[in-house]
PDB file of C-alpha atoms in Angstrom:
ATOM      1  CA  MET A 239     -77.742  27.838 -40.267  1.00 87.00           C
ATOM      2  CA  CYS A 240     -76.560  31.271 -41.388  1.00 93.00           C
ATOM      3  CA  VAL A 241     -72.935  32.358 -41.801  1.00 95.00           C
ATOM      4  CA  THR A 242     -71.983  35.992 -42.356  1.00 96.00           C
ATOM      5  CA  SER A 243     -68.535  37.452 -43.019  1.00 97.00           C
ATOM      6  CA  THR A 244     -67.999  41.212 -42.647  1.00 97.00           C
ATOM      7  CA  ARG A 245     -64.828  43.157 -43.331  1.00 97.00           C
ATOM      8  CA  GLY A 246     -63.154  45.178 -40.596  1.00 97.00           C
ATOM      9  CA  LEU A 247     -65.473  44.634 -37.624  1.00 97.00           C
ATOM     10  CA  GLY A 248     -64.728  43.055 -34.269  1.00 96.00           C
ATOM     11  CA  PRO A 249     -66.914  40.319 -32.758  1.00 96.00           C
ATOM     12  CA  ASP A 250     -68.547  42.717 -30.280  1.00 97.00           C
ATOM     13  CA  GLU A 251     -69.567  45.078 -33.075  1.00 97.00           C
ATOM     14  CA  VAL A 252     -70.901  42.174 -35.135  1.00 97.00           C
ATOM     15  CA  LEU A 253     -73.099  40.992 -32.274  1.00 97.00           C
ATOM     16  CA  ALA A 254     -74.300  44.538 -31.661  1.00 97.00           C
ATOM     17  CA  ARG A 255     -75.279  44.898 -35.317  1.00 96.00           C
ATOM     18  CA  TYR A 256     -77.308  41.709 -35.035  1.00 95.00           C
ATOM     19  CA  GLY A 257     -79.233  43.507 -32.303  1.00 95.00           C
ATOM     20  CA  ALA A 258     -77.623  41.671 -29.372  1.00 95.00           C
ATOM     21  CA  ASP A 259     -75.921  43.058 -26.273  1.00 96.00           C
ATOM     22  CA  PRO A 260     -72.257  42.025 -26.715  1.00 96.00           C
ATOM     23  CA  GLU A 261     -71.680  42.290 -22.959  1.00 96.00           C
ATOM     24  CA  ARG A 262     -73.781  39.140 -22.623  1.00 96.00           C
ATOM     25  CA  ALA A 263     -71.379  37.140 -24.785  1.00 97.00           C
ATOM     26  CA  ARG A 264     -69.074  34.586 -23.190  1.00 97.00           C
ATOM     27  CA  PRO A 265     -66.090  32.810 -24.782  1.00 97.00           C
ATOM     28  CA  LEU A 266     -67.433  29.280 -25.127  1.00 96.00           C
ATOM     29  CA  ASP A 267     -66.439  26.257 -27.156  1.00 95.00           C
ATOM     30  CA  TRP A 268     -68.943  24.630 -29.479  1.00 93.00           C
ATOM     31  CA  ASP A 269     -70.361  22.139 -26.941  1.00 93.00           C
ATOM     32  CA  ALA A 270     -70.756  24.709 -24.167  1.00 95.00           C
ATOM     33  CA  ALA A 271     -72.316  27.239 -26.542  1.00 95.00           C
ATOM     34  CA  SER A 272     -74.841  24.667 -27.763  1.00 92.00           C
ATOM     35  CA  ASP A 273     -76.014  24.244 -24.183  1.00 93.00           C
ATOM     36  CA  LEU A 274     -77.179  27.887 -24.204  1.00 93.00           C
ATOM     37  CA  LEU A 275     -80.115  27.025 -26.459  1.00 89.00           C
ATOM     38  CA  PRO A 276     -83.300  26.539 -24.451  1.00 85.00           C
ATOM     39  CA  ASP A 277     -85.110  23.219 -24.560  1.00 78.00           C
ATOM     40  CA  ASP A 278     -88.378  25.100 -24.983  1.00 68.00           C
ATOM     41  CA  ALA A 279     -88.497  28.539 -26.586  1.00 55.00           C
ATOM     42  CA  ASP A 280     -92.249  28.917 -25.941  1.00 59.00           C
ATOM     43  CA  GLY A 281     -92.929  28.914 -29.639  1.00 54.00           C
ATOM     44  CA  GLY A 282     -90.508  31.750 -30.396  1.00 62.00           C
ATOM     45  CA  SER A 283     -87.337  31.572 -32.441  1.00 82.00           C
ATOM     46  CA  VAL A 284     -84.042  31.701 -30.532  1.00 89.00           C
ATOM     47  CA  SER A 285     -80.719  31.973 -32.357  1.00 93.00           C
ATOM     48  CA  LEU A 286     -77.326  30.886 -31.108  1.00 95.00           C
ATOM     49  CA  LEU A 287     -74.747  33.416 -32.319  1.00 97.00           C
ATOM     50  CA  ARG A 288     -70.985  32.773 -32.257  1.00 97.00           C
ATOM     51  CA  ALA A 289     -68.777  35.573 -33.535  1.00 97.00           C
ATOM     52  CA  GLY A 290     -65.081  36.131 -34.046  1.00 96.00           C
ATOM     53  CA  ARG A 291     -62.482  37.697 -36.295  1.00 96.00           C
ATOM     54  CA  ILE A 292     -59.845  36.103 -38.506  1.00 96.00           C
ATOM     55  CA  GLY A 293     -57.559  38.495 -40.332  1.00 95.00           C
ATOM     56  CA  GLU A 294     -59.586  41.362 -41.814  1.00 96.00           C
ATOM     57  CA  TRP A 295     -62.885  39.507 -41.609  1.00 97.00           C
ATOM     58  CA  ALA A 296     -65.355  39.072 -38.773  1.00 97.00           C
ATOM     59  CA  PHE A 297     -67.681  36.100 -38.879  1.00 97.00           C
ATOM     60  CA  CYS A 298     -70.903  35.143 -37.205  1.00 97.00           C
ATOM     61  CA  VAL A 299     -72.229  31.595 -37.273  1.00 96.00           C
ATOM     62  CA  GLU A 300     -75.892  31.339 -36.376  1.00 94.00           C
ATOM     63  CA  GLU A 301     -77.563  28.113 -35.311  1.00 87.00           C
ATOM     64  CA  GLU A 302     -81.285  27.587 -34.883  1.00 81.00           C
ATOM     65  CA  GLY A 303     -82.299  30.890 -36.410  1.00 80.00           C
ATOM     66  CA  THR A 304     -82.505  33.029 -39.524  1.00 83.00           C
ATOM     67  CA  LEU A 305     -81.497  36.507 -38.336  1.00 88.00           C
ATOM     68  CA  GLY A 306     -78.386  36.432 -40.494  1.00 88.00           C
ATOM     69  CA  PHE A 307     -80.203  36.560 -43.808  1.00 81.00           C
ATOM     70  CA  GLY A 308     -82.783  39.204 -42.956  1.00 90.00           C
ATOM     71  CA  GLN A 309     -82.480  42.491 -44.789  1.00 93.00           C
ATOM     72  CA  GLU A 310     -82.248  44.591 -41.607  1.00 93.00           C
ATOM     73  CA  THR A 311     -79.330  42.545 -40.246  1.00 94.00           C
ATOM     74  CA  LEU A 312     -77.371  42.490 -43.500  1.00 96.00           C
ATOM     75  CA  ALA A 313     -77.910  46.186 -44.135  1.00 96.00           C
ATOM     76  CA  GLU A 314     -76.626  46.973 -40.639  1.00 97.00           C
ATOM     77  CA  LEU A 315     -73.697  44.543 -40.827  1.00 97.00           C
ATOM     78  CA  SER A 316     -72.507  45.964 -44.136  1.00 97.00           C
ATOM     79  CA  ARG A 317     -72.843  49.621 -43.118  1.00 97.00           C
ATOM     80  CA  GLY A 318     -69.467  51.193 -43.923  1.00 97.00           C
ATOM     81  CA  SER A 319     -68.194  47.775 -44.935  1.00 97.00           C
ATOM     82  CA  GLU A 320     -69.169  44.703 -46.965  1.00 97.00           C
ATOM     83  CA  THR A 321     -70.852  41.459 -45.942  1.00 97.00           C
ATOM     84  CA  TYR A 322     -71.218  38.008 -47.464  1.00 97.00           C
ATOM     85  CA  GLY A 323     -74.082  35.871 -46.210  1.00 96.00           C
ATOM     86  CA  VAL A 324     -74.864  32.193 -46.807  1.00 95.00           C
ATOM     87  CA  ALA A 325     -77.996  30.732 -45.260  1.00 93.00           C
ATOM     88  CA  THR A 326     -79.664  27.362 -45.367  1.00 89.00           C
ATOM     89  CA  THR A 327     -82.957  26.499 -43.731  1.00 82.00           C
ATOM     90  CA  GLU A 328     -85.529  23.816 -44.325  1.00 76.00           C
ATOM     91  CA  GLY A 329     -86.714  24.364 -47.875  1.00 76.00           C
ATOM     92  CA  ILE A 330     -84.541  27.304 -48.958  1.00 87.00           C
ATOM     93  CA  ASP A 331     -80.886  28.223 -49.483  1.00 93.00           C
ATOM     94  CA  VAL A 332     -79.716  31.806 -50.056  1.00 95.00           C
ATOM     95  CA  PHE A 333     -76.506  33.592 -51.070  1.00 96.00           C
ATOM     96  CA  GLN A 334     -76.220  37.360 -50.522  1.00 96.00           C
ATOM     97  CA  TYR A 335     -73.564  40.026 -50.885  1.00 97.00           C
ATOM     98  CA  TRP A 336     -74.168  43.479 -49.381  1.00 97.00           C
ATOM     99  CA  ARG A 337     -72.033  46.618 -49.425  1.00 97.00           C
ATOM    100  CA  ASP A 338     -72.512  49.730 -47.277  1.00 97.00           C
ATOM    101  CA  GLY A 339     -76.119  48.933 -46.423  1.00 96.00           C
ATOM    102  CA  GLU A 340     -77.170  47.985 -49.959  1.00 96.00           C
ATOM    103  CA  CYS A 341     -77.805  44.622 -51.552  1.00 96.00           C
ATOM    104  CA  VAL A 342     -75.382  43.921 -54.408  1.00 97.00           C
ATOM    105  CA  GLU A 343     -76.223  40.307 -55.224  1.00 97.00           C
ATOM    106  CA  TYR A 344     -78.948  37.914 -54.064  1.00 96.00           C
ATOM    107  CA  PHE A 345     -80.044  34.498 -55.307  1.00 95.00           C
ATOM    108  CA  GLU A 346     -81.247  31.077 -54.296  1.00 95.00           C
ATOM    109  CA  PRO A 347     -78.845  28.512 -55.793  1.00 94.00           C
ATOM    110  CA  GLY A 348     -80.443  26.427 -58.496  1.00 91.00           C
ATOM    111  CA  THR A 349     -83.265  28.924 -58.990  1.00 92.00           C
ATOM    112  CA  ARG A 350     -82.199  31.137 -61.870  1.00 93.00           C
ATOM    113  CA  HIS A 351     -85.165  33.505 -61.709  1.00 93.00           C
ATOM    114  CA  SER A 352     -84.286  34.368 -58.099  1.00 94.00           C
ATOM    115  CA  ARG A 353     -81.190  36.283 -59.254  1.00 95.00           C
ATOM    116  CA  SER A 354     -81.169  39.977 -58.411  1.00 94.00           C
ATOM    117  CA  GLU A 355     -80.500  42.586 -61.076  1.00 93.00           C
ATOM    118  CA  PRO A 356     -77.936  43.519 -62.212  1.00 90.00           C
ATOM    119  CA  HIS A 357     -76.459  40.018 -62.269  1.00 93.00           C
ATOM    120  CA  GLY A 358     -73.297  39.639 -60.208  1.00 93.00           C
ATOM    121  CA  PRO A 359     -70.380  37.211 -60.557  1.00 94.00           C
ATOM    122  CA  TRP A 360     -71.263  34.823 -57.761  1.00 96.00           C
ATOM    123  CA  TRP A 361     -74.060  32.835 -59.433  1.00 96.00           C
ATOM    124  CA  ASP A 362     -71.695  30.987 -61.778  1.00 95.00           C
ATOM    125  CA  ARG A 363     -69.157  30.351 -59.011  1.00 95.00           C
ATOM    126  CA  VAL A 364     -71.779  28.938 -56.652  1.00 95.00           C
ATOM    127  CA  GLU A 365     -73.452  26.779 -59.300  1.00 95.00           C
ATOM    128  CA  GLU A 366     -70.070  25.360 -60.323  1.00 95.00           C
ATOM    129  CA  VAL A 367     -69.072  24.358 -56.801  1.00 94.00           C
ATOM    130  CA  LEU A 368     -72.500  22.872 -56.017  1.00 94.00           C
ATOM    131  CA  THR A 369     -72.398  20.832 -59.224  1.00 93.00           C
ATOM    132  CA  ALA A 370     -68.958  19.518 -58.248  1.00 93.00           C
ATOM    133  CA  HIS A 371     -70.394  18.269 -54.940  1.00 93.00           C
ATOM    134  CA  GLU A 372     -73.734  17.051 -56.281  1.00 89.00           C
ATOM    135  CA  GLY A 373     -74.935  13.833 -54.682  1.00 88.00           C
ATOM    136  CA  GLU A 374     -72.712  14.193 -51.627  1.00 87.00           C
ATOM    137  CA  GLY A 375     -75.402  15.618 -49.353  1.00 85.00           C
ATOM    138  CA  ALA A 376     -73.093  18.522 -48.539  1.00 86.00           C
ATOM    139  CA  GLY A 377     -75.831  21.160 -48.627  1.00 88.00           C
ATOM    140  CA  MET A 378     -74.479  24.719 -48.671  1.00 91.00           C
ATOM    141  CA  ALA A 379     -71.178  23.802 -46.991  1.00 91.00           C
ATOM    142  CA  PRO A 380     -69.267  24.003 -50.305  1.00 92.00           C
ATOM    143  CA  VAL A 381     -70.633  27.523 -50.827  1.00 95.00           C
ATOM    144  CA  VAL A 382     -69.471  28.615 -47.376  1.00 93.00           C
ATOM    145  CA  ALA A 383     -66.041  27.124 -48.164  1.00 94.00           C
ATOM    146  CA  LEU A 384     -66.009  28.949 -51.510  1.00 95.00           C
ATOM    147  CA  VAL A 385     -66.669  32.310 -49.874  1.00 96.00           C
ATOM    148  CA  LEU A 386     -64.131  31.724 -47.105  1.00 95.00           C
ATOM    149  CA  ASP A 387     -61.491  30.708 -49.641  1.00 95.00           C
ATOM    150  CA  HIS A 388     -62.226  33.922 -51.561  1.00 96.00           C
ATOM    151  CA  LEU A 389     -61.697  35.879 -48.337  1.00 96.00           C
ATOM    152  CA  GLY A 390     -58.533  33.961 -47.479  1.00 95.00           C
ATOM    153  CA  ILE A 391     -59.701  32.654 -44.108  1.00 93.00           C
ATOM    154  CA  THR A 392     -60.225  29.209 -42.592  1.00 92.00           C
ATOM    155  CA  LEU A 393     -63.357  28.512 -40.591  1.00 91.00           C
ATOM    156  CA  ASP A 394     -63.580  24.734 -40.421  1.00 89.00           C
ATOM    157  CA  ASP A 395     -64.978  22.479 -37.699  1.00 90.00           C
ATOM    158  CA  GLU A 396     -61.705  22.548 -35.790  1.00 93.00           C
ATOM    159  CA  VAL A 397     -61.655  26.342 -35.669  1.00 93.00           C
ATOM    160  CA  LEU A 398     -65.330  26.545 -34.730  1.00 91.00           C
ATOM    161  CA  ALA A 399     -64.812  24.038 -31.911  1.00 93.00           C
ATOM    162  CA  GLY A 400     -62.671  26.579 -30.074  1.00 93.00           C
ATOM    163  CA  PRO A 401     -63.883  29.284 -27.672  1.00 96.00           C
ATOM    164  CA  TRP A 402     -65.565  32.220 -29.403  1.00 97.00           C
ATOM    165  CA  PRO A 403     -67.876  34.937 -28.028  1.00 97.00           C
ATOM    166  CA  SER A 404     -71.288  33.273 -27.862  1.00 97.00           C
ATOM    167  CA  LEU A 405     -74.811  34.207 -26.855  1.00 96.00           C
ATOM    168  CA  THR A 406     -78.435  33.522 -27.656  1.00 94.00           C
ATOM    169  CA  LEU A 407     -80.811  36.073 -29.137  1.00 93.00           C
ATOM    170  CA  ALA A 408     -84.568  35.698 -29.314  1.00 88.00           C
ATOM    171  CA  GLU A 409     -86.404  36.969 -32.347  1.00 78.00           C
ATOM    172  CA  ASP A 410     -88.491  39.333 -30.205  1.00 72.00           C
ATOM    173  CA  GLU A 411     -85.284  40.886 -28.794  1.00 71.00           C
ATOM    174  CA  THR A 412     -84.164  42.181 -32.183  1.00 63.00           C
ATOM    175  CA  PRO A 413     -85.169  45.574 -33.588  1.00 54.00           C
ATOM    176  CA  THR A 414     -88.638  45.579 -35.106  1.00 44.00           C
ATOM    177  CA  ALA A 415     -88.690  45.462 -38.890  1.00 39.00           C
ATOM    178  CA  GLY A 416     -90.114  48.437 -40.704  1.00 35.00           C
ATOM    179  CA  PRO A 417     -93.562  48.363 -42.283  1.00 32.00           C
ATOM    180  CA  GLY A 418     -93.912  46.232 -45.368  1.00 31.00           C
ATOM    181  CA  VAL A 419     -95.428  43.115 -46.814  1.00 30.00           C
ATOM    182  CA  SER A 420     -94.111  39.882 -45.367  1.00 30.00           C
ATOM    183  CA  TYR A 421     -93.190  37.170 -47.854  1.00 31.00           C
ATOM    184  CA  ALA A 422     -92.711  33.435 -47.558  1.00 34.00           C
ATOM    185  CA  GLY A 423     -91.399  31.289 -50.346  1.00 35.00           C
ATOM    186  CA  GLU A 424     -89.121  31.151 -53.340  1.00 37.00           C
ATOM    187  CA  GLY A 425     -88.144  33.890 -55.732  1.00 38.00           C
ATOM    188  CA  PRO A 426     -88.345  37.659 -55.707  1.00 36.00           C
ATOM    189  CA  VAL A 427     -89.488  39.621 -52.718  1.00 38.00           C
ATOM    190  CA  PRO A 428     -92.212  42.213 -53.376  1.00 33.00           C
ATOM    191  CA  PRO A 429     -91.027  45.860 -53.293  1.00 33.00           C
ATOM    192  CA  GLY A 430     -91.041  47.127 -49.735  1.00 34.00           C
ATOM    193  CA  GLY A 431     -91.461  43.602 -48.414  1.00 34.00           C
ATOM    194  CA  SER A 432     -89.378  41.616 -45.962  1.00 34.00           C
ATOM    195  CA  ILE A 433     -88.478  37.939 -45.895  1.00 32.00           C
ATOM    196  CA  SER A 434     -90.360  35.745 -43.445  1.00 31.00           C
ATOM    197  CA  TRP A 435     -89.816  32.007 -43.891  1.00 27.00           C
ATOM    198  CA  SER A 436     -91.151  29.362 -41.546  1.00 29.00           C
ATOM    199  CA  ALA A 437     -89.543  25.973 -41.181  1.00 29.00           C
ATOM    200  CA  GLY A 438     -91.325  23.334 -43.184  1.00 29.00           C
ATOM    201  CA  GLN A 439     -93.300  25.855 -45.219  1.00 29.00           C
ATOM    202  CA  SER A 440     -93.915  24.854 -48.801  1.00 29.00           C
ATOM    203  CA  ARG A 441     -92.028  26.770 -51.456  1.00 30.00           C
ATOM    204  CA  LYS A 442     -93.825  28.880 -54.030  1.00 30.00           C
ATOM    205  CA  SER A 443     -92.621  29.227 -57.599  1.00 32.00           C
ATOM    206  CA  THR A 444     -92.745  32.377 -59.669  1.00 32.00           C
ATOM    207  CA  THR A 445     -91.421  33.681 -62.962  1.00 32.00           C
ATOM    208  CA  THR A 446     -91.360  37.353 -61.953  1.00 34.00           C
ATOM    209  CA  GLN A 447     -88.003  39.131 -62.235  1.00 41.00           C
ATOM    210  CA  ALA A 448     -86.095  38.855 -58.973  1.00 47.00           C
ATOM    211  CA  THR A 449     -84.859  41.734 -56.861  1.00 53.00           C
ATOM    212  CA  CYS A 450     -82.722  41.976 -53.772  1.00 69.00           C
ATOM    213  CA  PRO A 451     -84.764  41.184 -50.648  1.00 57.00           C
ATOM    214  CA  SER A 452     -85.804  44.732 -49.848  1.00 45.00           C
ATOM    215  CA  SER A 453     -86.855  47.955 -51.438  1.00 39.00           C
ATOM    216  CA  VAL A 454     -83.181  48.884 -51.642  1.00 43.00           C
ATOM    217  CA  ARG A 455     -81.896  49.125 -55.199  1.00 43.00           C
ATOM    218  CA  PRO A 456     -78.857  46.923 -55.911  1.00 48.00           C
ATOM    219  CA  VAL A 457     -75.675  48.942 -56.321  1.00 49.00           C
ATOM    220  CA  GLN A 458     -73.783  48.784 -59.582  1.00 48.00           C
ATOM    221  CA  THR A 459     -70.731  46.535 -59.494  1.00 47.00           C
ATOM    222  CA  GLY A 460     -68.954  48.211 -62.384  1.00 43.00           C
TER     223      GLY A 460
END
């Protein structure tokens, strides 16, 4: 699952920045939206995207896919704005904060050497909340709640159960990533590379200094 929160956009614009056609979206509740996922995707990845806006912030909750933590998506979402992204897949969890198309902070919780430079304020906050929920099997849910509380919005199960613009998007329908080295595993992404994780893939350890997941230089946070 991936959850992104972007300031100032509407749900149609969010879906468009994911690479989807917002005219295909229908207001569906959680159960009806889940039925949009195909039983057989012919080996390709298909994401279920549900978008909406609460206050100043637009959200997109993605099931069965990883579009929401790719560098192209986050750069586009944050263009002229700012975007928080929390993703969890089999074998890897990621927190990211982007502003105006540039990565500000990136890390995999619990993996100190994955922190992007310069270090931002969110590592300590995330580690603290995960430690408080250790042993509960809560996954990254406390991190999502932490970000939403920071933004002053509520996006709990009851809210998500309601009708929100929903559609599916296949991986091959999204804009093609630029040239670069693909990378699978834990830790820093090679310069010019892009993230490409497969479910169930073993994680690789490294002690190399981490960078944001692209060739983009992190912006200074002051």
